[in-house]
Amino acid sequence: MLHRFSALVVGLVLAIGVLIAQSQTPGPMRPAGTTVEQWDRAVDAWEAGEYPAALEALRAVMKSPDAAAYLERVALLTGELFVTTEITTDGRNPRISANGQFATYEAGPTATPVTRLVRVGPTPQVVAELPTTTVAFDRAGRRVAWLRAQQPGDPAATEIVVRDLASGAERVVLSAGLQKTALAWAADDESVFFVGAEAADPARSDVYRVKEGSAPVRLTDLPGHKTGLQVDTTGTTLVYQSSAQSPFGRGGGPGRGGAGAAGRGAGAAAGAARGGGAAAPPAAGRAGAPPPQAGQAPAGRAGGGGGRGGGGGTPPTFGIVNLAAGTTRTVSGTALTMSADGRRLAWLSREGDVTTLNASPASGGAVTAVRSGRERMEAPVLSPDGSQIAYQLMTHTDWEIYLSAADGSEHRRLTRDIQHDVLPRFLTTGTLLGLMGEPRHRRSQVYDLATGTRTRLFSNNTVRTISPEYTWTPSADGQRVIIQADRDGDTVSTERGVSIVDLTRRVSAADVLARIDRQLATENDLRQRMVRAFKPVDALAREVVGRARINRVFGYEKALFDFDSKNVSQPGNAKAIEYLEHTYRSFGYTPEVQWFQPQQAQGRRTANVVATLRGTEDPHLIYVVSSHFDSVAVGPGADDDTSGTAALLEAARILAASPLPTTVVFASFTGEESGLLGSREFVRRAAEGKWQVIGALNNDMIGWGAEGSRMDNTIRYSNPGIRDIQHGAAFQYTDLVLFDAKYYRGTDAAAFYEAWGDIVGGIGSYPVLANPNYHQPTDFLETMNHRQIMETAKVTASTLVYLASSPSRLKDLKAGAAAGGVEVTWAASPESSVRSYVVAYGPASDPLRTRTTVSGPRATLPALPAGTHIAVKAVNSRGLEGWDWARTVIQ
């Protein structure tokens, strides 16, 4: 035994000696610039926001012999992995056929919408425009059924039409008579289900089945109204939700209320933000999603995954129709879902604070309590074969996606993200579509259930611009997903793009190289323009940001956080007002406290606190920078918006010793969470005082930094000139990495836009709203990244250095015919230091192609064709150009 032990010790010593020798002996040297090193360099640079260096390294990777091995990684870092085809730049409520060969979307005015039928391909083709919003593809992808109105406003004067997708031939399968809505196909692809009602009996509606040449057959006999049809793929089971409200409304026709789905499911995008507050930007047009097919999205799903869901009151009742036997049974609960094969149901029930996930055979029988507990559960969905249930469960402050065996024998956690993971949908038995993030910016992810790996599905394919996604609907075969999104990052306009992601096709190396080249050209252009623009004030900007101190920022945060809720209805509001006044005064300002008494303050007064840095040359011209200091009533609001207030205070402090040519007003607003009370009161007083406000920044929720390794945030803007200045300030003077999206609704910036127009910029978490504590009692100080808040203060201050030192955007630009050319005029710049103007013109594809400089507010250009774009900027004695072009187009 001793001998054996000694031999073992000797062996271990020898092995360790070999390992040490190997570690000290140089191995084959990896040549500098290998693909591995280029990839590592690219990732490090990308995470640091050093995009030119990152893209150059990625280009080298994709041109190396190892390009094929790195294709997926590079594609996902820079954009999309799967081939994505945009079928329209403006569509609503998209649907896709089972085989992915056809799609529909709604278009036109919401009062008179139409549904466009598109043949999917490399060049999508609109093949029909149907005057309805009630459409349904059959299960083979060969036909589409739609509801045609014979008389607007009369749901009985409608007919069900079936269109052959190959030939375009149409036939009427049911004429006027019954009121009709909510179409769905039977498994034979010949019969159509619909919700119908007799006009003489407004108290009930029923589910009917109709086939060409036959009279409609009523399938239900229970009282009340029916909505939200689900039909399994085998034709075994039909599910509907009972409703006290007629699906036909007050005389609404077939084009209104469309599919009549009971729940918005994963196709629902915006949903209510958790806890209230500023509303999420609505998807354009109708709020409802198309009717889900069995196994894709549960009916009656509550809250879009971001809300509390469930709640009190009587739970909904669902009818389960056995189509072969013609019998109906009922289930009470929420979020009922059915497997694609029609064999199993799952739903949630609540008793007190306990939620139970239930499952049972669709035909009836024992109910299995799959999972039960006090944790919140939402959005169950069954796998196509009914063996698994995916759902979202909240164990602490954020939702995660879980999987359970339908018999309750096994439970598995699929996600472990800091952000919410919500609204699972099975693509196939082995793959799952899930959504990540808050309702106002969710991102689609595909999970391989065998390996647990996650792949991002959709991207905006730009380095800087965020593309909010709104709706997601997979084809029945799970091979394609149709997505509605703001691919251009414009969340203000009603236009929403619709794209199809093909999960069977990946982008090529040539595609990725072309993408890298586009991104590099755009990023280099931005950086070169901004470095050149800031050059005259570079020294001052660096001096100002050099004064920022993180301990100061934390001190502001801690003081405000300790007041607990600063809602206008709470005592902390008055404490914060007193603190802000004292703090601005300590910087050398003479703050104004704007007291007023809104109804929402429950008898209390509240106030904005305003500090002014008077301009040295043109003090009558004003830039406003603001944040709100109030919070929701239920919590202290460390991120929303103590973080923005702390950055505002630090920006005010570091600028106090450096007055700028024009005036800067620092405004701490009250009552944002109660309806933009403070900002609207501020704007009202500014209008009374006839202030000349020429630009504005608003920061809101800037402190959450737990999503990744870097500090990043989003520019929320209405003005692209200010957007670019903020990008330039960030990458030249701070470590903050900024994205951007056109957005100002539901924030204090909206009050600025309403009063002074397109002059707004600022930084805020929307649309990358990743903080799971948003509007919750858990919005605590310990979840804040204090350095990120300081870096935001530095971006704000250096942006103001440029804005308040440069000419503002010109007004009253006009262009008209003149002898031998085009006469262009504009109002003279209000800044006293302006010395000249740059006039640029060109076609829409290159609007700044040709430039000329003039000394006064007038220029004569050569004869130019209609459609030529003209832009003008002022230039001052410091060599600073205006921060945005005034633009017009020759008619």
XYZ file of N, CA, C and O in Angstrom, residues 236-366:
524
model
N -59.472 18.284 -35.019
C -60.085 17.589 -33.889
C -60.820 18.542 -32.953
O -61.921 18.256 -32.494
N -60.190 19.692 -32.674
C -60.669 20.552 -31.593
C -60.703 22.007 -32.033
O -59.795 22.475 -32.735
N -61.736 22.697 -31.592
C -61.835 24.146 -31.782
C -62.008 24.784 -30.405
O -62.767 24.274 -29.567
N -61.302 25.881 -30.176
C -61.374 26.594 -28.900
C -61.817 28.024 -29.164
O -61.377 28.655 -30.131
N -62.682 28.522 -28.309
C -63.059 29.935 -28.367
C -63.110 30.488 -26.946
O -63.127 29.730 -25.962
N -63.118 31.799 -26.826
C -63.276 32.434 -25.530
C -64.650 33.080 -25.444
O -65.107 33.728 -26.392
N -65.311 32.872 -24.324
C -66.603 33.508 -24.097
C -66.390 34.974 -23.756
O -65.402 35.351 -23.107
N -67.323 35.794 -24.198
C -67.199 37.229 -23.990
C -68.574 37.825 -23.737
O -69.571 37.399 -24.339
N -68.620 38.824 -22.866
C -69.879 39.530 -22.630
C -70.116 40.593 -23.689
O -71.222 41.116 -23.822
N -69.081 40.901 -24.457
C -69.169 41.975 -25.450
C -69.305 41.380 -26.846
O -68.604 40.435 -27.215
N -70.191 41.943 -27.625
C -70.379 41.472 -28.988
C -69.134 41.736 -29.823
O -68.560 42.824 -29.756
N -68.690 40.777 -30.616
C -67.534 41.019 -31.490
C -67.848 41.988 -32.625
O -66.944 42.415 -33.339
N -69.146 42.324 -32.784
C -69.544 43.212 -33.866
C -69.658 44.661 -33.412
O -69.907 45.548 -34.207
N -69.464 44.921 -32.131
C -69.452 46.281 -31.622
C -70.744 46.996 -31.918
O -71.823 46.410 -31.971
N -70.610 48.285 -32.131
C -71.780 49.112 -32.440
C -71.866 49.310 -33.940
O -71.494 50.338 -34.484
N -72.289 48.264 -34.592
C -72.461 48.383 -36.034
C -71.187 48.283 -36.822
O -71.128 48.660 -37.973
N -70.095 47.785 -36.179
C -68.841 47.691 -36.895
C -68.894 46.659 -37.984
O -69.533 45.614 -37.855
N -68.244 46.909 -39.082
C -68.237 45.996 -40.215
C -67.108 45.006 -40.106
O -66.373 44.953 -39.127
N -66.916 44.206 -41.141
C -65.929 43.140 -41.099
C -64.508 43.655 -41.115
O -63.603 42.956 -40.703
N -64.334 44.871 -41.597
C -62.984 45.408 -41.623
C -62.557 45.989 -40.307
O -61.432 46.397 -40.138
N -63.466 46.084 -39.352
C -63.141 46.594 -38.034
C -63.197 45.437 -37.059
O -64.126 44.659 -37.061
N -62.225 45.338 -36.192
C -62.217 44.222 -35.246
C -61.650 42.965 -35.848
O -61.438 41.999 -35.155
N -61.470 42.977 -37.142
C -60.725 41.970 -37.871
C -60.888 40.563 -37.365
O -61.954 39.988 -37.411
N -59.801 40.012 -36.887
C -59.768 38.599 -36.586
C -60.488 38.235 -35.320
O -60.916 37.106 -35.142
N -60.614 39.170 -34.424
C -61.326 38.888 -33.194
C -60.580 37.972 -32.254
O -61.177 37.243 -31.473
N -59.266 37.982 -32.278
C -58.514 37.139 -31.355
C -58.730 37.616 -29.937
O -58.775 38.783 -29.646
N -58.809 36.668 -29.034
C -59.054 37.043 -27.645
C -57.819 37.621 -27.008
O -57.891 38.490 -26.168
N -56.671 37.139 -27.372
C -55.436 37.632 -26.776
C -54.479 38.050 -27.842
O -54.484 37.541 -28.941
N -53.621 39.004 -27.529
C -52.702 39.504 -28.540
C -51.530 38.587 -28.738
O -50.862 38.644 -29.752
N -51.234 37.730 -27.748
C -50.199 36.734 -27.907
C -48.840 37.336 -28.219
O -48.573 38.488 -27.978
N -47.936 36.531 -28.757
C -46.602 37.002 -29.064
C -46.604 37.960 -30.221
O -45.645 38.657 -30.472
N -47.711 37.999 -30.972
C -47.821 39.008 -32.008
C -48.078 40.376 -31.439
O -48.005 41.368 -32.142
N -48.372 40.463 -30.156
C -48.585 41.758 -29.525
C -47.255 42.341 -29.184
O -46.414 41.702 -28.614
N -47.067 43.604 -29.546
C -45.746 44.156 -29.381
C -45.625 45.056 -28.199
O -44.946 44.785 -27.241
N -46.293 46.202 -28.262
C -46.002 47.236 -27.292
C -46.509 46.866 -25.916
O -45.797 46.959 -24.947
N -47.763 46.439 -25.778
C -48.261 46.102 -24.454
C -48.150 47.284 -23.519
O -47.406 48.211 -23.761
N -48.816 47.260 -22.415
C -48.676 48.348 -21.459
C -47.357 48.192 -20.738
O -46.960 47.112 -20.356
N -46.663 49.294 -20.549
C -45.424 49.250 -19.785
C -45.751 48.907 -18.338
O -46.777 49.281 -17.817
N -44.858 48.175 -17.681
C -45.148 47.698 -16.344
C -45.266 48.864 -15.384
O -44.397 49.694 -15.283
N -46.388 48.898 -14.674
C -46.550 49.880 -13.615
C -47.093 51.202 -14.086
O -47.219 52.127 -13.307
N -47.389 51.373 -15.364
C -47.982 52.626 -15.840
C -46.939 53.604 -16.303
O -45.881 53.246 -16.757
N -47.224 54.897 -16.168
C -46.304 55.928 -16.622
C -46.457 56.194 -18.094
O -47.505 55.973 -18.678
N -45.381 56.682 -18.716
C -45.434 57.053 -20.122
C -45.837 55.857 -20.963
O -45.327 54.764 -20.823
N -46.774 56.090 -21.851
C -47.297 54.998 -22.654
C -46.287 54.559 -23.694
O -45.492 55.333 -24.190
N -46.340 53.285 -24.018
C -45.495 52.766 -25.078
C -45.998 53.269 -26.414
O -47.180 53.521 -26.596
N -45.099 53.432 -27.399
C -45.550 53.874 -28.711
C -46.392 52.806 -29.359
O -45.964 51.669 -29.480
N -47.609 53.106 -29.761
C -48.467 52.066 -30.304
C -48.025 51.650 -31.691
O -47.511 52.439 -32.456
N -48.218 50.380 -31.995
C -48.074 49.969 -33.378
C -49.163 50.680 -34.165
O -50.274 50.875 -33.692
N -48.821 51.101 -35.372
C -49.781 51.867 -36.152
C -51.024 51.045 -36.405
O -50.989 49.847 -36.624
N -52.176 51.714 -36.374
C -53.418 51.056 -36.730
C -53.997 50.243 -35.597
O -53.857 50.571 -34.446
N -54.686 49.143 -35.939
C -55.412 48.368 -34.962
C -54.471 47.714 -33.965
O -53.403 47.253 -34.295
N -54.931 47.669 -32.719
C -54.095 47.107 -31.669
C -54.059 45.586 -31.708
O -53.110 44.974 -31.285
N -55.124 44.964 -32.185
C -55.222 43.512 -32.109
C -54.307 42.804 -33.076
O -53.964 43.321 -34.127
N -53.909 41.588 -32.720
C -53.092 40.770 -33.606
C -53.992 39.810 -34.360
O -55.122 39.581 -33.993
N -53.507 39.223 -35.447
C -54.311 38.251 -36.184
C -54.579 37.029 -35.334
O -53.883 36.763 -34.369
N -55.612 36.236 -35.689
C -55.957 35.088 -34.851
C -54.848 34.061 -34.860
O -54.337 33.707 -35.915
N -54.429 33.581 -33.690
C -53.352 32.598 -33.657
C -53.836 31.243 -34.119
O -54.998 30.886 -33.949
N -52.937 30.473 -34.707
C -53.240 29.091 -35.029
C -52.808 28.232 -33.861
O -51.939 28.608 -33.079
N -53.399 27.100 -33.708
C -53.089 26.236 -32.579
C -51.609 25.926 -32.549
O -50.986 25.664 -33.566
N -51.052 25.952 -31.343
C -49.642 25.650 -31.180
C -48.740 26.826 -31.419
O -47.540 26.739 -31.240
N -49.292 27.975 -31.835
C -48.448 29.135 -32.099
C -48.573 30.184 -31.019
O -47.582 30.684 -30.530
N -49.769 30.568 -30.643
C -49.936 31.595 -29.636
C -51.220 31.357 -28.884
O -52.252 31.106 -29.471
N -51.190 31.415 -27.563
C -52.381 31.122 -26.786
C -53.411 32.216 -26.871
O -53.076 33.388 -26.939
N -54.672 31.844 -26.851
C -55.738 32.825 -26.771
C -55.832 33.336 -25.351
O -55.484 32.655 -24.404
N -56.303 34.568 -25.213
C -56.526 35.115 -23.893
C -55.272 35.435 -23.132
O -55.279 35.561 -21.926
N -54.155 35.544 -23.797
C -52.902 35.833 -23.101
C -52.963 37.202 -22.468
O -53.388 38.162 -23.067
N -52.499 37.294 -21.249
C -52.683 38.523 -20.483
C -51.468 39.416 -20.555
O -50.353 38.976 -20.427
N -51.722 40.685 -20.753
C -50.736 41.722 -20.476
C -49.528 41.783 -21.365
O -48.611 42.525 -21.100
N -49.467 41.009 -22.417
C -48.301 41.070 -23.284
C -47.020 40.661 -22.607
O -45.943 40.917 -23.085
N -47.124 40.008 -21.468
C -45.945 39.506 -20.784
C -45.278 40.509 -19.902
O -44.513 40.155 -19.029
N -45.547 41.790 -20.075
C -44.880 42.766 -19.244
C -45.727 43.247 -18.108
O -45.248 43.882 -17.193
N -47.028 42.953 -18.152
C -47.916 43.444 -17.117
C -48.112 42.425 -16.028
O -47.598 41.327 -16.043
N -48.888 42.812 -15.037
C -49.148 41.908 -13.920
C -49.958 40.709 -14.363
O -49.769 39.616 -13.878
N -50.907 40.924 -15.294
C -51.704 39.817 -15.782
C -52.628 39.277 -14.711
O -52.482 39.513 -13.531
N -53.592 38.526 -15.152
C -54.470 37.874 -14.199
C -55.272 38.868 -13.406
O -56.219 39.447 -13.866
N -54.850 39.126 -12.178
C -55.520 40.084 -11.336
C -56.790 39.503 -10.759
O -57.046 38.307 -10.749
N -57.647 40.382 -10.228
C -58.872 39.942 -9.596
C -59.984 39.780 -10.598
O -59.805 39.838 -11.804
N -61.206 39.561 -10.066
C -62.357 39.414 -10.928
C -62.549 37.986 -11.381
O -61.779 37.078 -11.075
N -63.618 37.778 -12.134
C -63.943 36.451 -12.633
C -63.045 36.091 -13.810
O -62.931 36.861 -14.765
N -62.397 34.929 -13.792
C -61.525 34.562 -14.911
C -62.341 34.281 -16.159
O -63.522 33.923 -16.083
N -61.743 34.414 -17.322
C -62.456 34.120 -18.568
C -62.887 32.656 -18.646
O -62.325 31.780 -17.976
N -63.886 32.408 -19.473
C -64.335 31.043 -19.740
C -64.046 30.706 -21.200
O -64.313 31.510 -22.095
N -63.507 29.529 -21.419
C -63.203 29.057 -22.766
C -64.091 27.868 -23.099
O -64.352 27.008 -22.250
N -64.545 27.825 -24.329
C -65.287 26.677 -24.812
C -64.392 25.800 -25.653
O -63.665 26.299 -26.528
N -64.414 24.484 -25.397
C -63.610 23.532 -26.152
C -64.577 22.619 -26.903
O -65.334 21.848 -26.285
N -64.560 22.742 -28.211
C -65.518 22.030 -29.054
C -64.843 20.798 -29.651
O -63.827 20.919 -30.346
N -65.404 19.622 -29.366
C -64.959 18.391 -30.018
C -65.656 18.341 -31.380
O -66.865 18.100 -31.470
N -64.915 18.584 -32.453
C -65.524 18.766 -33.764
C -66.132 17.471 -34.309
O -67.107 17.513 -35.070
N -65.577 16.336 -33.900
C -66.134 15.066 -34.380
C -67.438 14.735 -33.664
O -68.428 14.337 -34.289
N -67.438 14.942 -32.354
C -68.614 14.577 -31.566
C -69.646 15.687 -31.502
O -70.796 15.448 -31.159
N -69.220 16.919 -31.789
C -70.135 18.045 -31.728
C -70.485 18.459 -30.316
O -71.521 19.094 -30.084
N -69.622 18.123 -29.348
C -69.867 18.475 -27.952
C -68.955 19.612 -27.509
O -67.888 19.831 -28.092
N -69.380 20.322 -26.481
C -68.602 21.449 -25.966
C -68.452 21.318 -24.456
O -69.415 21.005 -23.747
N -67.232 21.509 -23.960
C -67.008 21.646 -22.523
C -66.334 22.983 -22.266
O -65.819 23.604 -23.205
N -66.358 23.417 -21.026
C -65.797 24.730 -20.711
C -64.671 24.604 -19.693
O -64.626 23.670 -18.889
N -63.774 25.588 -19.758
C -62.657 25.703 -18.820
C -62.585 27.155 -18.379
O -62.681 28.066 -19.216
N -62.416 27.381 -17.080
C -62.241 28.738 -16.562
C -60.779 28.948 -16.186
O -60.166 28.093 -15.539
N -60.245 30.053 -16.591
C -58.849 30.373 -16.301
C -58.391 31.478 -17.213
O -59.192 32.221 -17.789
N -57.091 31.625 -17.350
C -56.528 32.634 -18.242
C -55.494 31.989 -19.145
O -54.952 30.932 -18.848
N -55.239 32.650 -20.244
C -54.146 32.293 -21.151
C -54.225 30.846 -21.624
O -53.215 30.146 -21.679
N -55.412 30.397 -22.006
C -55.548 29.019 -22.476
C -54.853 28.841 -23.818
O -54.941 29.695 -24.700
N -54.167 27.737 -23.964
C -53.465 27.416 -25.201
C -53.714 25.958 -25.561
O -54.040 25.141 -24.700
N -53.556 25.632 -26.847
C -53.807 24.280 -27.333
C -52.632 23.828 -28.182
O -52.039 24.622 -28.930
N -52.298 22.551 -28.079
C -51.226 22.020 -28.910
C -51.679 21.952 -30.361
O -52.876 21.879 -30.655
N -50.740 21.974 -31.271
C -51.078 21.999 -32.691
C -51.838 20.755 -33.122
O -52.651 20.810 -34.052
N -51.589 19.638 -32.442
C -52.299 18.421 -32.822
C -53.676 18.310 -32.163
O -54.396 17.326 -32.382
N -54.042 19.300 -31.366
C -55.375 19.344 -30.785
C -55.602 18.398 -29.638
O -56.738 18.255 -29.160
N -54.573 17.763 -29.132
C -54.769 16.740 -28.108
C -54.690 17.273 -26.682
O -55.195 16.630 -25.757
N -54.037 18.421 -26.502
C -53.826 18.864 -25.122
C -54.076 20.358 -24.989
O -53.798 21.139 -25.906
N -54.585 20.738 -23.823
C -54.797 22.136 -23.464
C -53.943 22.479 -22.253
O -53.603 21.603 -21.444
N -53.617 23.751 -22.118
C -52.948 24.251 -20.915
C -53.505 25.633 -20.616
O -53.861 26.382 -21.534
N -53.582 25.967 -19.331
C -54.085 27.283 -18.944
C -53.643 27.590 -17.516
O -53.124 26.726 -16.802
N -53.835 28.834 -17.118
C -53.481 29.280 -15.773
C -54.739 29.484 -14.948
O -55.764 29.937 -15.459
N -54.650 29.156 -13.673
C -55.713 29.488 -12.725
C -55.080 30.127 -11.498
O -53.914 29.876 -11.196
N -55.854 30.947 -10.824
C -55.338 31.656 -9.658
C -56.306 31.526 -8.491
O -57.515 31.674 -8.661
N -55.735 31.273 -7.331
C -56.511 31.262 -6.103
C -55.703 32.011 -5.055
O -54.635 31.553 -4.632
N -56.194 33.192 -4.690
C -55.409 34.044 -3.811
C -54.149 34.486 -4.510
O -54.197 35.010 -5.627
N -53.004 34.270 -3.856
C -51.734 34.660 -4.483
C -51.008 33.469 -5.095
O -49.824 33.549 -5.417
N -51.714 32.360 -5.276
C -51.114 31.160 -5.860
C -51.581 31.001 -7.304
O -52.780 31.053 -7.593
N -50.634 30.823 -8.203
C -50.928 30.583 -9.612
C -50.599 29.133 -9.945
O -49.554 28.616 -9.542
N -51.490 28.501 -10.690
C -51.276 27.106 -11.089
C -51.315 26.995 -12.612
O -52.202 27.558 -13.261
N -50.320 26.315 -13.141
C -50.291 25.971 -14.561
C -50.938 24.598 -14.708
O -50.459 23.607 -14.145
N -52.050 24.547 -15.443
C -52.829 23.325 -15.590
C -52.691 22.761 -17.003
O -52.470 23.499 -17.960
N -52.884 21.459 -17.109
C -52.913 20.806 -18.420
C -53.920 19.669 -18.367
O -54.129 19.045 -17.312
N -54.553 19.416 -19.515
C -55.485 18.285 -19.590
C -55.639 17.888 -21.045
O -55.366 18.678 -21.950
N -56.100 16.667 -21.294
C -56.441 16.302 -22.671
C -57.552 17.207 -23.184
O -58.456 17.586 -22.442
N -57.502 17.563 -24.453
C -58.523 18.439 -25.017
C -59.896 17.775 -24.990
O -60.926 18.445 -24.887
N -59.914 16.451 -25.057
C -61.182 15.733 -25.079
C -61.817 15.632 -23.706
O -62.940 15.158 -23.570
N -61.102 16.073 -22.666
C -61.597 15.986 -21.306
C -60.768 15.027 -20.492
O -59.781 14.447 -20.956
N -61.143 14.835 -19.245
C -60.391 13.935 -18.389
C -59.703 14.676 -17.275
O -60.002 15.838 -16.976
N -58.739 14.006 -16.649
C -58.074 14.556 -15.473
C -57.278 15.808 -15.814
O -56.653 15.894 -16.874
